[in-house]
Structure formats: structure tokens, C-alpha cells
mmCIF file of C-alpha atoms in Angstrom:
data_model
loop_
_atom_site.group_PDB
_atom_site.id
_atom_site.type_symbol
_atom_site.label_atom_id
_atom_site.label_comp_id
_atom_site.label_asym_id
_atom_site.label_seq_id
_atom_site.Cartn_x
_atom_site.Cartn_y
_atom_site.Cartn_z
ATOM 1 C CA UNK A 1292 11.349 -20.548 -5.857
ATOM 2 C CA UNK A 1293 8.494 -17.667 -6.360
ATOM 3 C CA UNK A 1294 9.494 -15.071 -4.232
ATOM 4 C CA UNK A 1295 7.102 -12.340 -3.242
ATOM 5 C CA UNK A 1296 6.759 -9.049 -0.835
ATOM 6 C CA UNK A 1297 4.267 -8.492 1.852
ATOM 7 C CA UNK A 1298 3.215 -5.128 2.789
ATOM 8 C CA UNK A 1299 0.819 -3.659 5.370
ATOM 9 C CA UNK A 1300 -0.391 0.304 6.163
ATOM 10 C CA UNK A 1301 0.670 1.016 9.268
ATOM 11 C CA UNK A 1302 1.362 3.856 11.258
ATOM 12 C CA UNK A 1303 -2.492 5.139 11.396
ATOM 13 C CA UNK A 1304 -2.854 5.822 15.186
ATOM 14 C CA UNK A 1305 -3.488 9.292 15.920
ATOM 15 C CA UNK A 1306 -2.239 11.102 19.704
ATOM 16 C CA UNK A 1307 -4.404 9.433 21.984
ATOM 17 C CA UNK A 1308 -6.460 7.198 19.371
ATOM 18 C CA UNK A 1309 -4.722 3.678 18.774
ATOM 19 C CA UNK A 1310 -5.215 2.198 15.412
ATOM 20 C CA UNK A 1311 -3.976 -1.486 14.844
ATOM 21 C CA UNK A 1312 -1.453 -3.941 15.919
ATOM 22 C CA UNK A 1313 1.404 -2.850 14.610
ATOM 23 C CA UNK A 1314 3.996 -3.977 16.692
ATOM 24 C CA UNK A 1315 2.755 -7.684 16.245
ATOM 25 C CA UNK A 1316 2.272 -7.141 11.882
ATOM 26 C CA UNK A 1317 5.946 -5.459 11.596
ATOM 27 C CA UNK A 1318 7.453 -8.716 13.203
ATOM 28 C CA UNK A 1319 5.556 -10.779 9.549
ATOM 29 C CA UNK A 1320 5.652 -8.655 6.680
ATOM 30 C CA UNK A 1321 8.926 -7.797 4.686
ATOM 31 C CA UNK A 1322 7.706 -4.135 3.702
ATOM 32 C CA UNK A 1323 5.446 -1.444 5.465
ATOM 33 C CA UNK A 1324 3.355 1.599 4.202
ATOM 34 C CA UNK A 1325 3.680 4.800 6.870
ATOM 35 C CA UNK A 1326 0.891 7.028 7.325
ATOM 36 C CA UNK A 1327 3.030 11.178 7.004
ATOM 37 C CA UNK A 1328 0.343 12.872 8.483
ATOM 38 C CA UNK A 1329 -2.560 13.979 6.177
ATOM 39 C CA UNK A 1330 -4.600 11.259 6.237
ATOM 40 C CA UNK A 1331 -3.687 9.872 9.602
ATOM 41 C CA UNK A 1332 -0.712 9.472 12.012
ATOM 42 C CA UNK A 1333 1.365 12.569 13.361
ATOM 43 C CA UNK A 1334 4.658 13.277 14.285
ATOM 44 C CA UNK A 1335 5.305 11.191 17.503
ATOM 45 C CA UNK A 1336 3.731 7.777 15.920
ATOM 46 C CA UNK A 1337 5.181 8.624 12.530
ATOM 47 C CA UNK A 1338 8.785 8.079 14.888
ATOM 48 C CA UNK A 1339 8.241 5.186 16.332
ATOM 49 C CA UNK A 1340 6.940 3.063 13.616
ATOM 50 C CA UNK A 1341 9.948 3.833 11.818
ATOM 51 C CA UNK A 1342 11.722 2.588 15.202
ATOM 52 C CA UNK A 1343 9.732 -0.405 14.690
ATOM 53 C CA UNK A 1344 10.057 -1.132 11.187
ATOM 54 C CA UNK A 1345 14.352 -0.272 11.463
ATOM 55 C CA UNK A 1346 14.727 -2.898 14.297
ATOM 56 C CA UNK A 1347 12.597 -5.102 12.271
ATOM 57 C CA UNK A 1348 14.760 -4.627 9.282
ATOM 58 C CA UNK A 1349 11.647 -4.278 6.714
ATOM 59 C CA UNK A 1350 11.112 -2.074 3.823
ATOM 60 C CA UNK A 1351 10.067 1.262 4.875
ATOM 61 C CA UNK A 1352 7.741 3.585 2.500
ATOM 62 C CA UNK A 1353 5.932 6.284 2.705
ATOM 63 C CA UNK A 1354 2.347 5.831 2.345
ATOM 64 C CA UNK A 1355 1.351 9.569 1.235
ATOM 65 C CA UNK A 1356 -2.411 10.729 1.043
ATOM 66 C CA UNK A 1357 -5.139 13.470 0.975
ATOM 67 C CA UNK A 1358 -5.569 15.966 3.815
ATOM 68 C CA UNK A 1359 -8.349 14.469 5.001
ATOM 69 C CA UNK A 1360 -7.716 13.393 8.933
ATOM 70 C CA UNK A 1361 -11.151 12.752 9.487
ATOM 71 C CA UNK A 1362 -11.685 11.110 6.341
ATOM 72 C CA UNK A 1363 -8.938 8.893 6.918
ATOM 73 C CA UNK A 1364 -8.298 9.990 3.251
ATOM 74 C CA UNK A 1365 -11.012 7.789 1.515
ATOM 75 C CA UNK A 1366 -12.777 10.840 0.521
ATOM 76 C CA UNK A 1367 -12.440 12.210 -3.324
ATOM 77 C CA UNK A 1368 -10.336 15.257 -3.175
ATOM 78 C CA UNK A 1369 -9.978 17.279 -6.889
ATOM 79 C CA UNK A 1370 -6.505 19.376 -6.886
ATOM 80 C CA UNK A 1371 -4.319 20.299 -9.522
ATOM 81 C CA UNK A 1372 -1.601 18.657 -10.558
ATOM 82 C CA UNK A 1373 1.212 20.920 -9.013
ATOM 83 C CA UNK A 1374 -1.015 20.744 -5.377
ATOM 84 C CA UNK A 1375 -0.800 16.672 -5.802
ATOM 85 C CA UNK A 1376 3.216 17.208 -6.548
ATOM 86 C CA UNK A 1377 3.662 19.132 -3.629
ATOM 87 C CA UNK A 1378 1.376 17.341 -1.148
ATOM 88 C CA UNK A 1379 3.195 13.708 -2.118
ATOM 89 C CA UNK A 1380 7.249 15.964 -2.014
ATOM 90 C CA UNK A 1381 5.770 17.005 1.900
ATOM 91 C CA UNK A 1382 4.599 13.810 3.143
ATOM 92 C CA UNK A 1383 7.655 11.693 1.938
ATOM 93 C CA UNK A 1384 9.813 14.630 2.857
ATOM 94 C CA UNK A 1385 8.429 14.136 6.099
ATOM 95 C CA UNK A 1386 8.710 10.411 6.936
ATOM 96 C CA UNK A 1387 12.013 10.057 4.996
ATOM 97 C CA UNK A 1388 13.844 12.670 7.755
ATOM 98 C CA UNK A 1389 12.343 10.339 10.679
ATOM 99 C CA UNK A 1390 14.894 7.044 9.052
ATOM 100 C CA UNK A 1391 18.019 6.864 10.575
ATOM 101 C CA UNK A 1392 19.902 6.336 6.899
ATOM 102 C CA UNK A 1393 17.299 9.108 5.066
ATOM 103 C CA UNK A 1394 16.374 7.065 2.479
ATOM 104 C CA UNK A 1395 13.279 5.177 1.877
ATOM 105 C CA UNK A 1396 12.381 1.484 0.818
ATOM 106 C CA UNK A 1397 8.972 3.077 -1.911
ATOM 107 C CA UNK A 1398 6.040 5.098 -1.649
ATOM 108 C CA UNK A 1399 2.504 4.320 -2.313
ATOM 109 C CA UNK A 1400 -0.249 6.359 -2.203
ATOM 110 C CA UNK A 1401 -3.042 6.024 0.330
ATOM 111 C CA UNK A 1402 -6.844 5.396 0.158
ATOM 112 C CA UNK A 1403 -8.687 7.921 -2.366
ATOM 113 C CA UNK A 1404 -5.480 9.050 -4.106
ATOM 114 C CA UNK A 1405 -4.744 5.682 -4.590
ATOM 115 C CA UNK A 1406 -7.514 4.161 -6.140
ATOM 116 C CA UNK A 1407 -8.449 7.549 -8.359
ATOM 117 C CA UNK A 1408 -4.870 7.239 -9.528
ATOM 118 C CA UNK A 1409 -5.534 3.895 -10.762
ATOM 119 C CA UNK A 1410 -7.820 5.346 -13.253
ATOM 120 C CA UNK A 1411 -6.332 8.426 -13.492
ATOM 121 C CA UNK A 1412 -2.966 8.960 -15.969
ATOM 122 C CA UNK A 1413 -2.242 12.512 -15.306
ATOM 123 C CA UNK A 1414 -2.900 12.921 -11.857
ATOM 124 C CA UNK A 1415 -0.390 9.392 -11.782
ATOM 125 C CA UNK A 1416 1.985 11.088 -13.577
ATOM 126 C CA UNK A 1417 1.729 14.051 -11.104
ATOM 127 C CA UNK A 1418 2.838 10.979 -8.011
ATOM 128 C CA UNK A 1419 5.376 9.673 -10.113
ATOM 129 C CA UNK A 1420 6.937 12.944 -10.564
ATOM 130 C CA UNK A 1421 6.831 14.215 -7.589
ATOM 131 C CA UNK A 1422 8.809 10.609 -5.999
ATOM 132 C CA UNK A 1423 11.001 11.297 -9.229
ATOM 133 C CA UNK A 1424 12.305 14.470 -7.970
ATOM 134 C CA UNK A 1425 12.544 13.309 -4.408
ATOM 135 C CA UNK A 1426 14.696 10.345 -5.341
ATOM 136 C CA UNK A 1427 14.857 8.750 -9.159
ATOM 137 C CA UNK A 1428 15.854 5.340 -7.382
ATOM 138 C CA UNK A 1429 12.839 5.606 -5.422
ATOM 139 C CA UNK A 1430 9.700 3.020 -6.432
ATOM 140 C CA UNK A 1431 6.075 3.591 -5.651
ATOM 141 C CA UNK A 1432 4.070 0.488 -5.567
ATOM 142 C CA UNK A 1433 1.080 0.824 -7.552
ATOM 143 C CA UNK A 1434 -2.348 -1.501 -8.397
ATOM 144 C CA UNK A 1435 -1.365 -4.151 -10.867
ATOM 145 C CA UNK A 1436 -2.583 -2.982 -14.332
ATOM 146 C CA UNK A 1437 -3.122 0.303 -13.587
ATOM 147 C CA UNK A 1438 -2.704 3.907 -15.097
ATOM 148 C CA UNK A 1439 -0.415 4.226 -12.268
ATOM 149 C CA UNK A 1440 1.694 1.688 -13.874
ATOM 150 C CA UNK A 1441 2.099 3.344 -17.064
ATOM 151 C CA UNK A 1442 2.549 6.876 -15.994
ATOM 152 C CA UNK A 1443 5.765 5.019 -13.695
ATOM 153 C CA UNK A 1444 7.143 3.567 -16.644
ATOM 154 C CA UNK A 1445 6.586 7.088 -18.798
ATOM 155 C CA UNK A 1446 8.437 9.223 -15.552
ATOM 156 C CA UNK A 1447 10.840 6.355 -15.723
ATOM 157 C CA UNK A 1448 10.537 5.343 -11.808
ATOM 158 C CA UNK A 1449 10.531 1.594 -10.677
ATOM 159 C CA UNK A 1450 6.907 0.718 -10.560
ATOM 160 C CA UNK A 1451 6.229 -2.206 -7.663
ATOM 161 C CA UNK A 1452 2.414 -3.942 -8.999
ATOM 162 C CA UNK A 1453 0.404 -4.311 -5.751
ATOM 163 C CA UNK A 1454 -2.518 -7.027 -5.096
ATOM 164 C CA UNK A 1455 -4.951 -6.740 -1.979
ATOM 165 C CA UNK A 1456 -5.252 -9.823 0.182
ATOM 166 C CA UNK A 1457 -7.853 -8.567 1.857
ATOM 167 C CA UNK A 1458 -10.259 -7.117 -0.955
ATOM 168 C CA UNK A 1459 -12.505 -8.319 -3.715
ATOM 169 C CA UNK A 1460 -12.026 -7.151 -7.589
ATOM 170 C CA UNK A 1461 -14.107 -5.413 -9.897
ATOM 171 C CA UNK A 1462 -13.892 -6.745 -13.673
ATOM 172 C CA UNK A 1463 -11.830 -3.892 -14.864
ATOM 173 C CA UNK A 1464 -8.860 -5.139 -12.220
ATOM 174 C CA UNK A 1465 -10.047 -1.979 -10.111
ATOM 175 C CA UNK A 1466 -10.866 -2.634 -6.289
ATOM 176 C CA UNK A 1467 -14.549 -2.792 -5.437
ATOM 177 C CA UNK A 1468 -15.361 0.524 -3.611
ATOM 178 C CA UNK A 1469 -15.544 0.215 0.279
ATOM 179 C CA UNK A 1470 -19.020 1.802 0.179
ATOM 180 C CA UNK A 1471 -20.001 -2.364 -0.935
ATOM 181 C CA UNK A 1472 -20.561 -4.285 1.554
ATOM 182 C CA UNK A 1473 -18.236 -6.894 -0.498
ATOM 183 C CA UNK A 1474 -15.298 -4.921 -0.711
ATOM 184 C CA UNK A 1475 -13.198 -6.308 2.378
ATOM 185 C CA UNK A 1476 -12.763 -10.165 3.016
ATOM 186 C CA UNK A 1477 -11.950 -10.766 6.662
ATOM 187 C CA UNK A 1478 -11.631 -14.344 7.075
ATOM 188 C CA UNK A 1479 -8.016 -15.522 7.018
ATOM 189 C CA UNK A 1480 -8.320 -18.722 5.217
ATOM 190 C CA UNK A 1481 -10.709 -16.999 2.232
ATOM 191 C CA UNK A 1482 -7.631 -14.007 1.893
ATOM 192 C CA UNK A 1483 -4.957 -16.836 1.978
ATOM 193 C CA UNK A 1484 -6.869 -18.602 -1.038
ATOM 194 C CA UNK A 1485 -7.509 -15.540 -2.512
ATOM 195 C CA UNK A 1486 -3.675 -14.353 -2.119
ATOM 196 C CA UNK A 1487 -2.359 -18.275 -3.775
ATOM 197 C CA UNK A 1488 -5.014 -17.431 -6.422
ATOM 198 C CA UNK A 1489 -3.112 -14.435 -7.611
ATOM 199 C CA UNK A 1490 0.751 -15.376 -7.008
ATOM 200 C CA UNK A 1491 0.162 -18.701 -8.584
ATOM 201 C CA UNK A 1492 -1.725 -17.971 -11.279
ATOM 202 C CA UNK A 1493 -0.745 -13.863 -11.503
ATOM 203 C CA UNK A 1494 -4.554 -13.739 -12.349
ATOM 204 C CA UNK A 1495 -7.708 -12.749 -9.648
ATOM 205 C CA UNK A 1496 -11.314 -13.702 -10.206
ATOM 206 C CA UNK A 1497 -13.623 -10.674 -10.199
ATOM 207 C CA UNK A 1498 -16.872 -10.324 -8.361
ATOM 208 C CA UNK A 1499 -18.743 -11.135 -11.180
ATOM 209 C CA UNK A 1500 -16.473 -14.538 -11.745
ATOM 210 C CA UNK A 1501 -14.258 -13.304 -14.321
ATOM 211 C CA UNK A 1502 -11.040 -13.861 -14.036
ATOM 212 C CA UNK A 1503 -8.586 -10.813 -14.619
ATOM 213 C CA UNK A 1504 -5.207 -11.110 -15.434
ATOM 214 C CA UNK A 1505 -2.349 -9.331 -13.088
ATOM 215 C CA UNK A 1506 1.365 -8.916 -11.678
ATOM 216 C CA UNK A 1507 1.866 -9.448 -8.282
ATOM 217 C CA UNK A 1508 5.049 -8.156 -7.213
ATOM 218 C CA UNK A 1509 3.844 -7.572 -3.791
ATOM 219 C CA UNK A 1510 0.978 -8.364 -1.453
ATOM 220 C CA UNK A 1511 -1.087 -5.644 0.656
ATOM 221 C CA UNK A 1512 -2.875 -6.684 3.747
ATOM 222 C CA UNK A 1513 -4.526 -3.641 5.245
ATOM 223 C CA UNK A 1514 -3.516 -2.752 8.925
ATOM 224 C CA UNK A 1515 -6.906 -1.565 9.711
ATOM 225 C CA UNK A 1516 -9.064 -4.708 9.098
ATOM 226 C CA UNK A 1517 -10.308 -5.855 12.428
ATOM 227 C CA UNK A 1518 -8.546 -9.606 11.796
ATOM 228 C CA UNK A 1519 -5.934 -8.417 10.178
ATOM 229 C CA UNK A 1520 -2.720 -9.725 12.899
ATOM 230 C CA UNK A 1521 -4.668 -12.780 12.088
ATOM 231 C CA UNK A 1522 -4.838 -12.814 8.876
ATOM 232 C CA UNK A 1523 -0.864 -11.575 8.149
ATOM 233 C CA UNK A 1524 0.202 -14.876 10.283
ATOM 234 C CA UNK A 1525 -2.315 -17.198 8.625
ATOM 235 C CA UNK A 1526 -1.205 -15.728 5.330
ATOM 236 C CA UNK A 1527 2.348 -15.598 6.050
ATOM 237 C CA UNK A 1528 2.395 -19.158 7.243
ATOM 238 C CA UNK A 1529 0.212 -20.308 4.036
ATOM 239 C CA UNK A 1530 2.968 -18.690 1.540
ATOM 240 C CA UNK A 1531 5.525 -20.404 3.243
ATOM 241 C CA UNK A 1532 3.967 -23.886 3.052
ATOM 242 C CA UNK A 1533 3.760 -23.433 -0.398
ATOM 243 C CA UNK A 1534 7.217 -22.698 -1.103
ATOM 244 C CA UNK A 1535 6.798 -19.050 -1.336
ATOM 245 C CA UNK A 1536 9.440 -16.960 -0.239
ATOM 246 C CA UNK A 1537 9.109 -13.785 1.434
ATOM 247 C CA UNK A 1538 10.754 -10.725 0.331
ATOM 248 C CA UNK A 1539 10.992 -7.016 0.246
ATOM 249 C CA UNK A 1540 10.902 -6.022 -3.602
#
């Protein structure tokens, strides 16, 4: 039987600002992504989503990103190498003292250090060794086929390969860029095709029709996206009917 994870960001609301349904996703993935801080979430929410995710025995990571709060962390930021070390050792630092056994599930990078990882070897290799010193045992989920893949296998870290339920490919197996008007799918039946498309066949086809060959090891759904309670249940549901099973990685 394929077996496969399903993750979702979570953790995003900010003091008074609510961001999500997270409550409702926890209850149908197997793994989540916590906001630590910089790009969203604070102290009190960072708490009880961990709460959450602990009584709902799924994989907790850390979901690390720029300093950006207003940005949500979708905005470019350049910084050396050592500032991207230490900014990734702070945030999982953070989230990993809020779990009861101190350890984490993985990390994976948020939003604009994400995706310019993905293209980026050394400032990859920066992530991977800052999760390397943190804890050697500790994977960091990364786009399938990306230069975050090879710098995790260079550090010598467990890479997980990541595909996006929720958004649309570029040729090159990068995700198109949210300033598109393509770049998120909403519907839940057109991300539950889209999701078979790329377990079954470990392949997605691109904007442009292409199809582009990948590993899914695990499947995001993005806890932001307006439908996206519906869209975890539809999905979940989908997997299951087609003798998929659902596990943390």
C-alpha cells in the first residue's frame, strides 16, 4: 500500500488576529508546520498549537522563516549565510522548548526562504546546517527536486521531498510565484486530482502542460487558503479511497 504524509502551516494567528482553522486541519493531517515567530505567530499561539498538535499525536516541525511579520515572510530578504544559520537555530530553538518531549518531528522553511532556497545551494546548505547542529536526526522537508535536496544530502540530514496540493508548477519543478494569479488552486476536487496526479505517477504537469518528474514523500496543503478545512477533508477522504495510507514520514 502507498503510504504518504500530509502536512499543513499552521500556527499563523497573531495576538488578537485569527488566521485559519486549525483546530479542525490538526484533527486530518499526520504532520504540521509551526509558525516560531518571525514571519507570523508569537509566543502564546506558538503554545497552544503545539497543545493541539501533542493531543492530536501528529508530527510537529518547525516551520522557520524571514523576519518579516508584516510580510508574512513572502518578501525576498538577502542575509549572509551565518544570519540565515542563526535565524533558522532561534526559531526551532524556540518552538522545540514549547514540546513537552523537546524534540521535534522536521523543519521546513517558510514562504520566501523557502522557495529562494529551492534555487539556492548555499543559502540551502546554510538551513541544513543550521537543523544539523540543532539535532543531526532532525529532517527538513524540502521541494521535490530541489537545491534544497542536494545541499540535505551534502550536510548529511534526512531530506523529506514536499509537493503542494494546493499550487500550480512552473516547468523547472519550481512553484509558480503567488504574484500569478494561477499560483493557488482552491477548489477541492481540482487539488485532490492534482495531489493523485503526483503520488501516483510521482510526476506533476506544469502550467505550460509539461509534465515534470518528482518525489512525493509528503503532501503540503497550505493553512491559509480560504477553502483549505475543505480541501484537507476532501483530500484526505480522496487518498483514502484510493488505498492511500496516511502517514507522518
Amino acid at each position: 500500500m502507498t503510504k504518504i504524509d500530509l502536512n499543513s502551516d499552521l500556527g499563523e494567528s497573531f495576538g488578537r488576529y485569527n488566521l485559519g482553522k486549525d483546530k479542525e486541519i490538526i484533527q486530518l493531517v499526520t504532520s504540521v508546520n509551526i509558525a516560531c515567530g518571525f514571519h507570523a505567530s508569537d509566543p502564546d499561539v506558538m503554545a497552544k498549537t503545539v497543545a493541539l498538535a501533542e493531543e492530536a499525536g501528529v508530527g510537529i516541525g518547525a516551520h522557520p522563516g524571514y523576519p518579516d511579520l508584516q510580510g508574512f515572510g513572502r518578501r525576498n530578504m538577502l542575509l549572509q549565510p551565518a544570519e540565515v544559520e542563526h535565524l533558522i537555530t532561534y526559531q526551532v530553538g524556540a518552538l522545540q522548548a514549547f514540546t513537552s518531549s523537546k524534540k521535534l518531528h522536521h523543519v521546513k522553511p517558510h514562504g520566501a526562504l523557502y522557495n529562494m532556497a529551492a534555487k539556492d545551494y548555499e543559502l540551502s546548505l546554510a538551513i541544513c546546517h543550521a537543523i544539523k547542529s540543532i539535532d543531526p536526526d532532525l529532517p527538513i522537508y524540502a521541494l521535490a527536486g530541489s537545491k534544497t535536496v542536494q545541499a540535505a544530502e551534502t550536510v548529511g540530514i534526512r531530506c523529506v521531498q514536499e509537493v503542494f496540493g494546493d499550487r500550480n508548477y512552473l516547468p523547472d519543478g519550481n512553484l509558480v510565484p503567488r504574484s500569478e494569479a494561477n499560483a493557488v488552486i482552491t477548489d477541492p476536487a481540482e487539488v485532490a486530482a492534482h495531489v493523485l496526479e503526483m503520488v501516483k505517477n510521482q510526476a506533476v504537469t506544469a502550467i505550460d502542460g509539461s509534465t515534470v518528474p518528482l518525489q512525493a514523500d509528503s503532501i503540503c496543503v497550505h493553512g491559509d487558503n480560504a477553502a483549505a478545512l475543505a480541501i484537507v477533508a476532501n483530500l484526505r477522504e480522496t487518498l483514502q479511497q484510493n488505498k492511500i495510507k496516511l502517514q507522518a514520514f
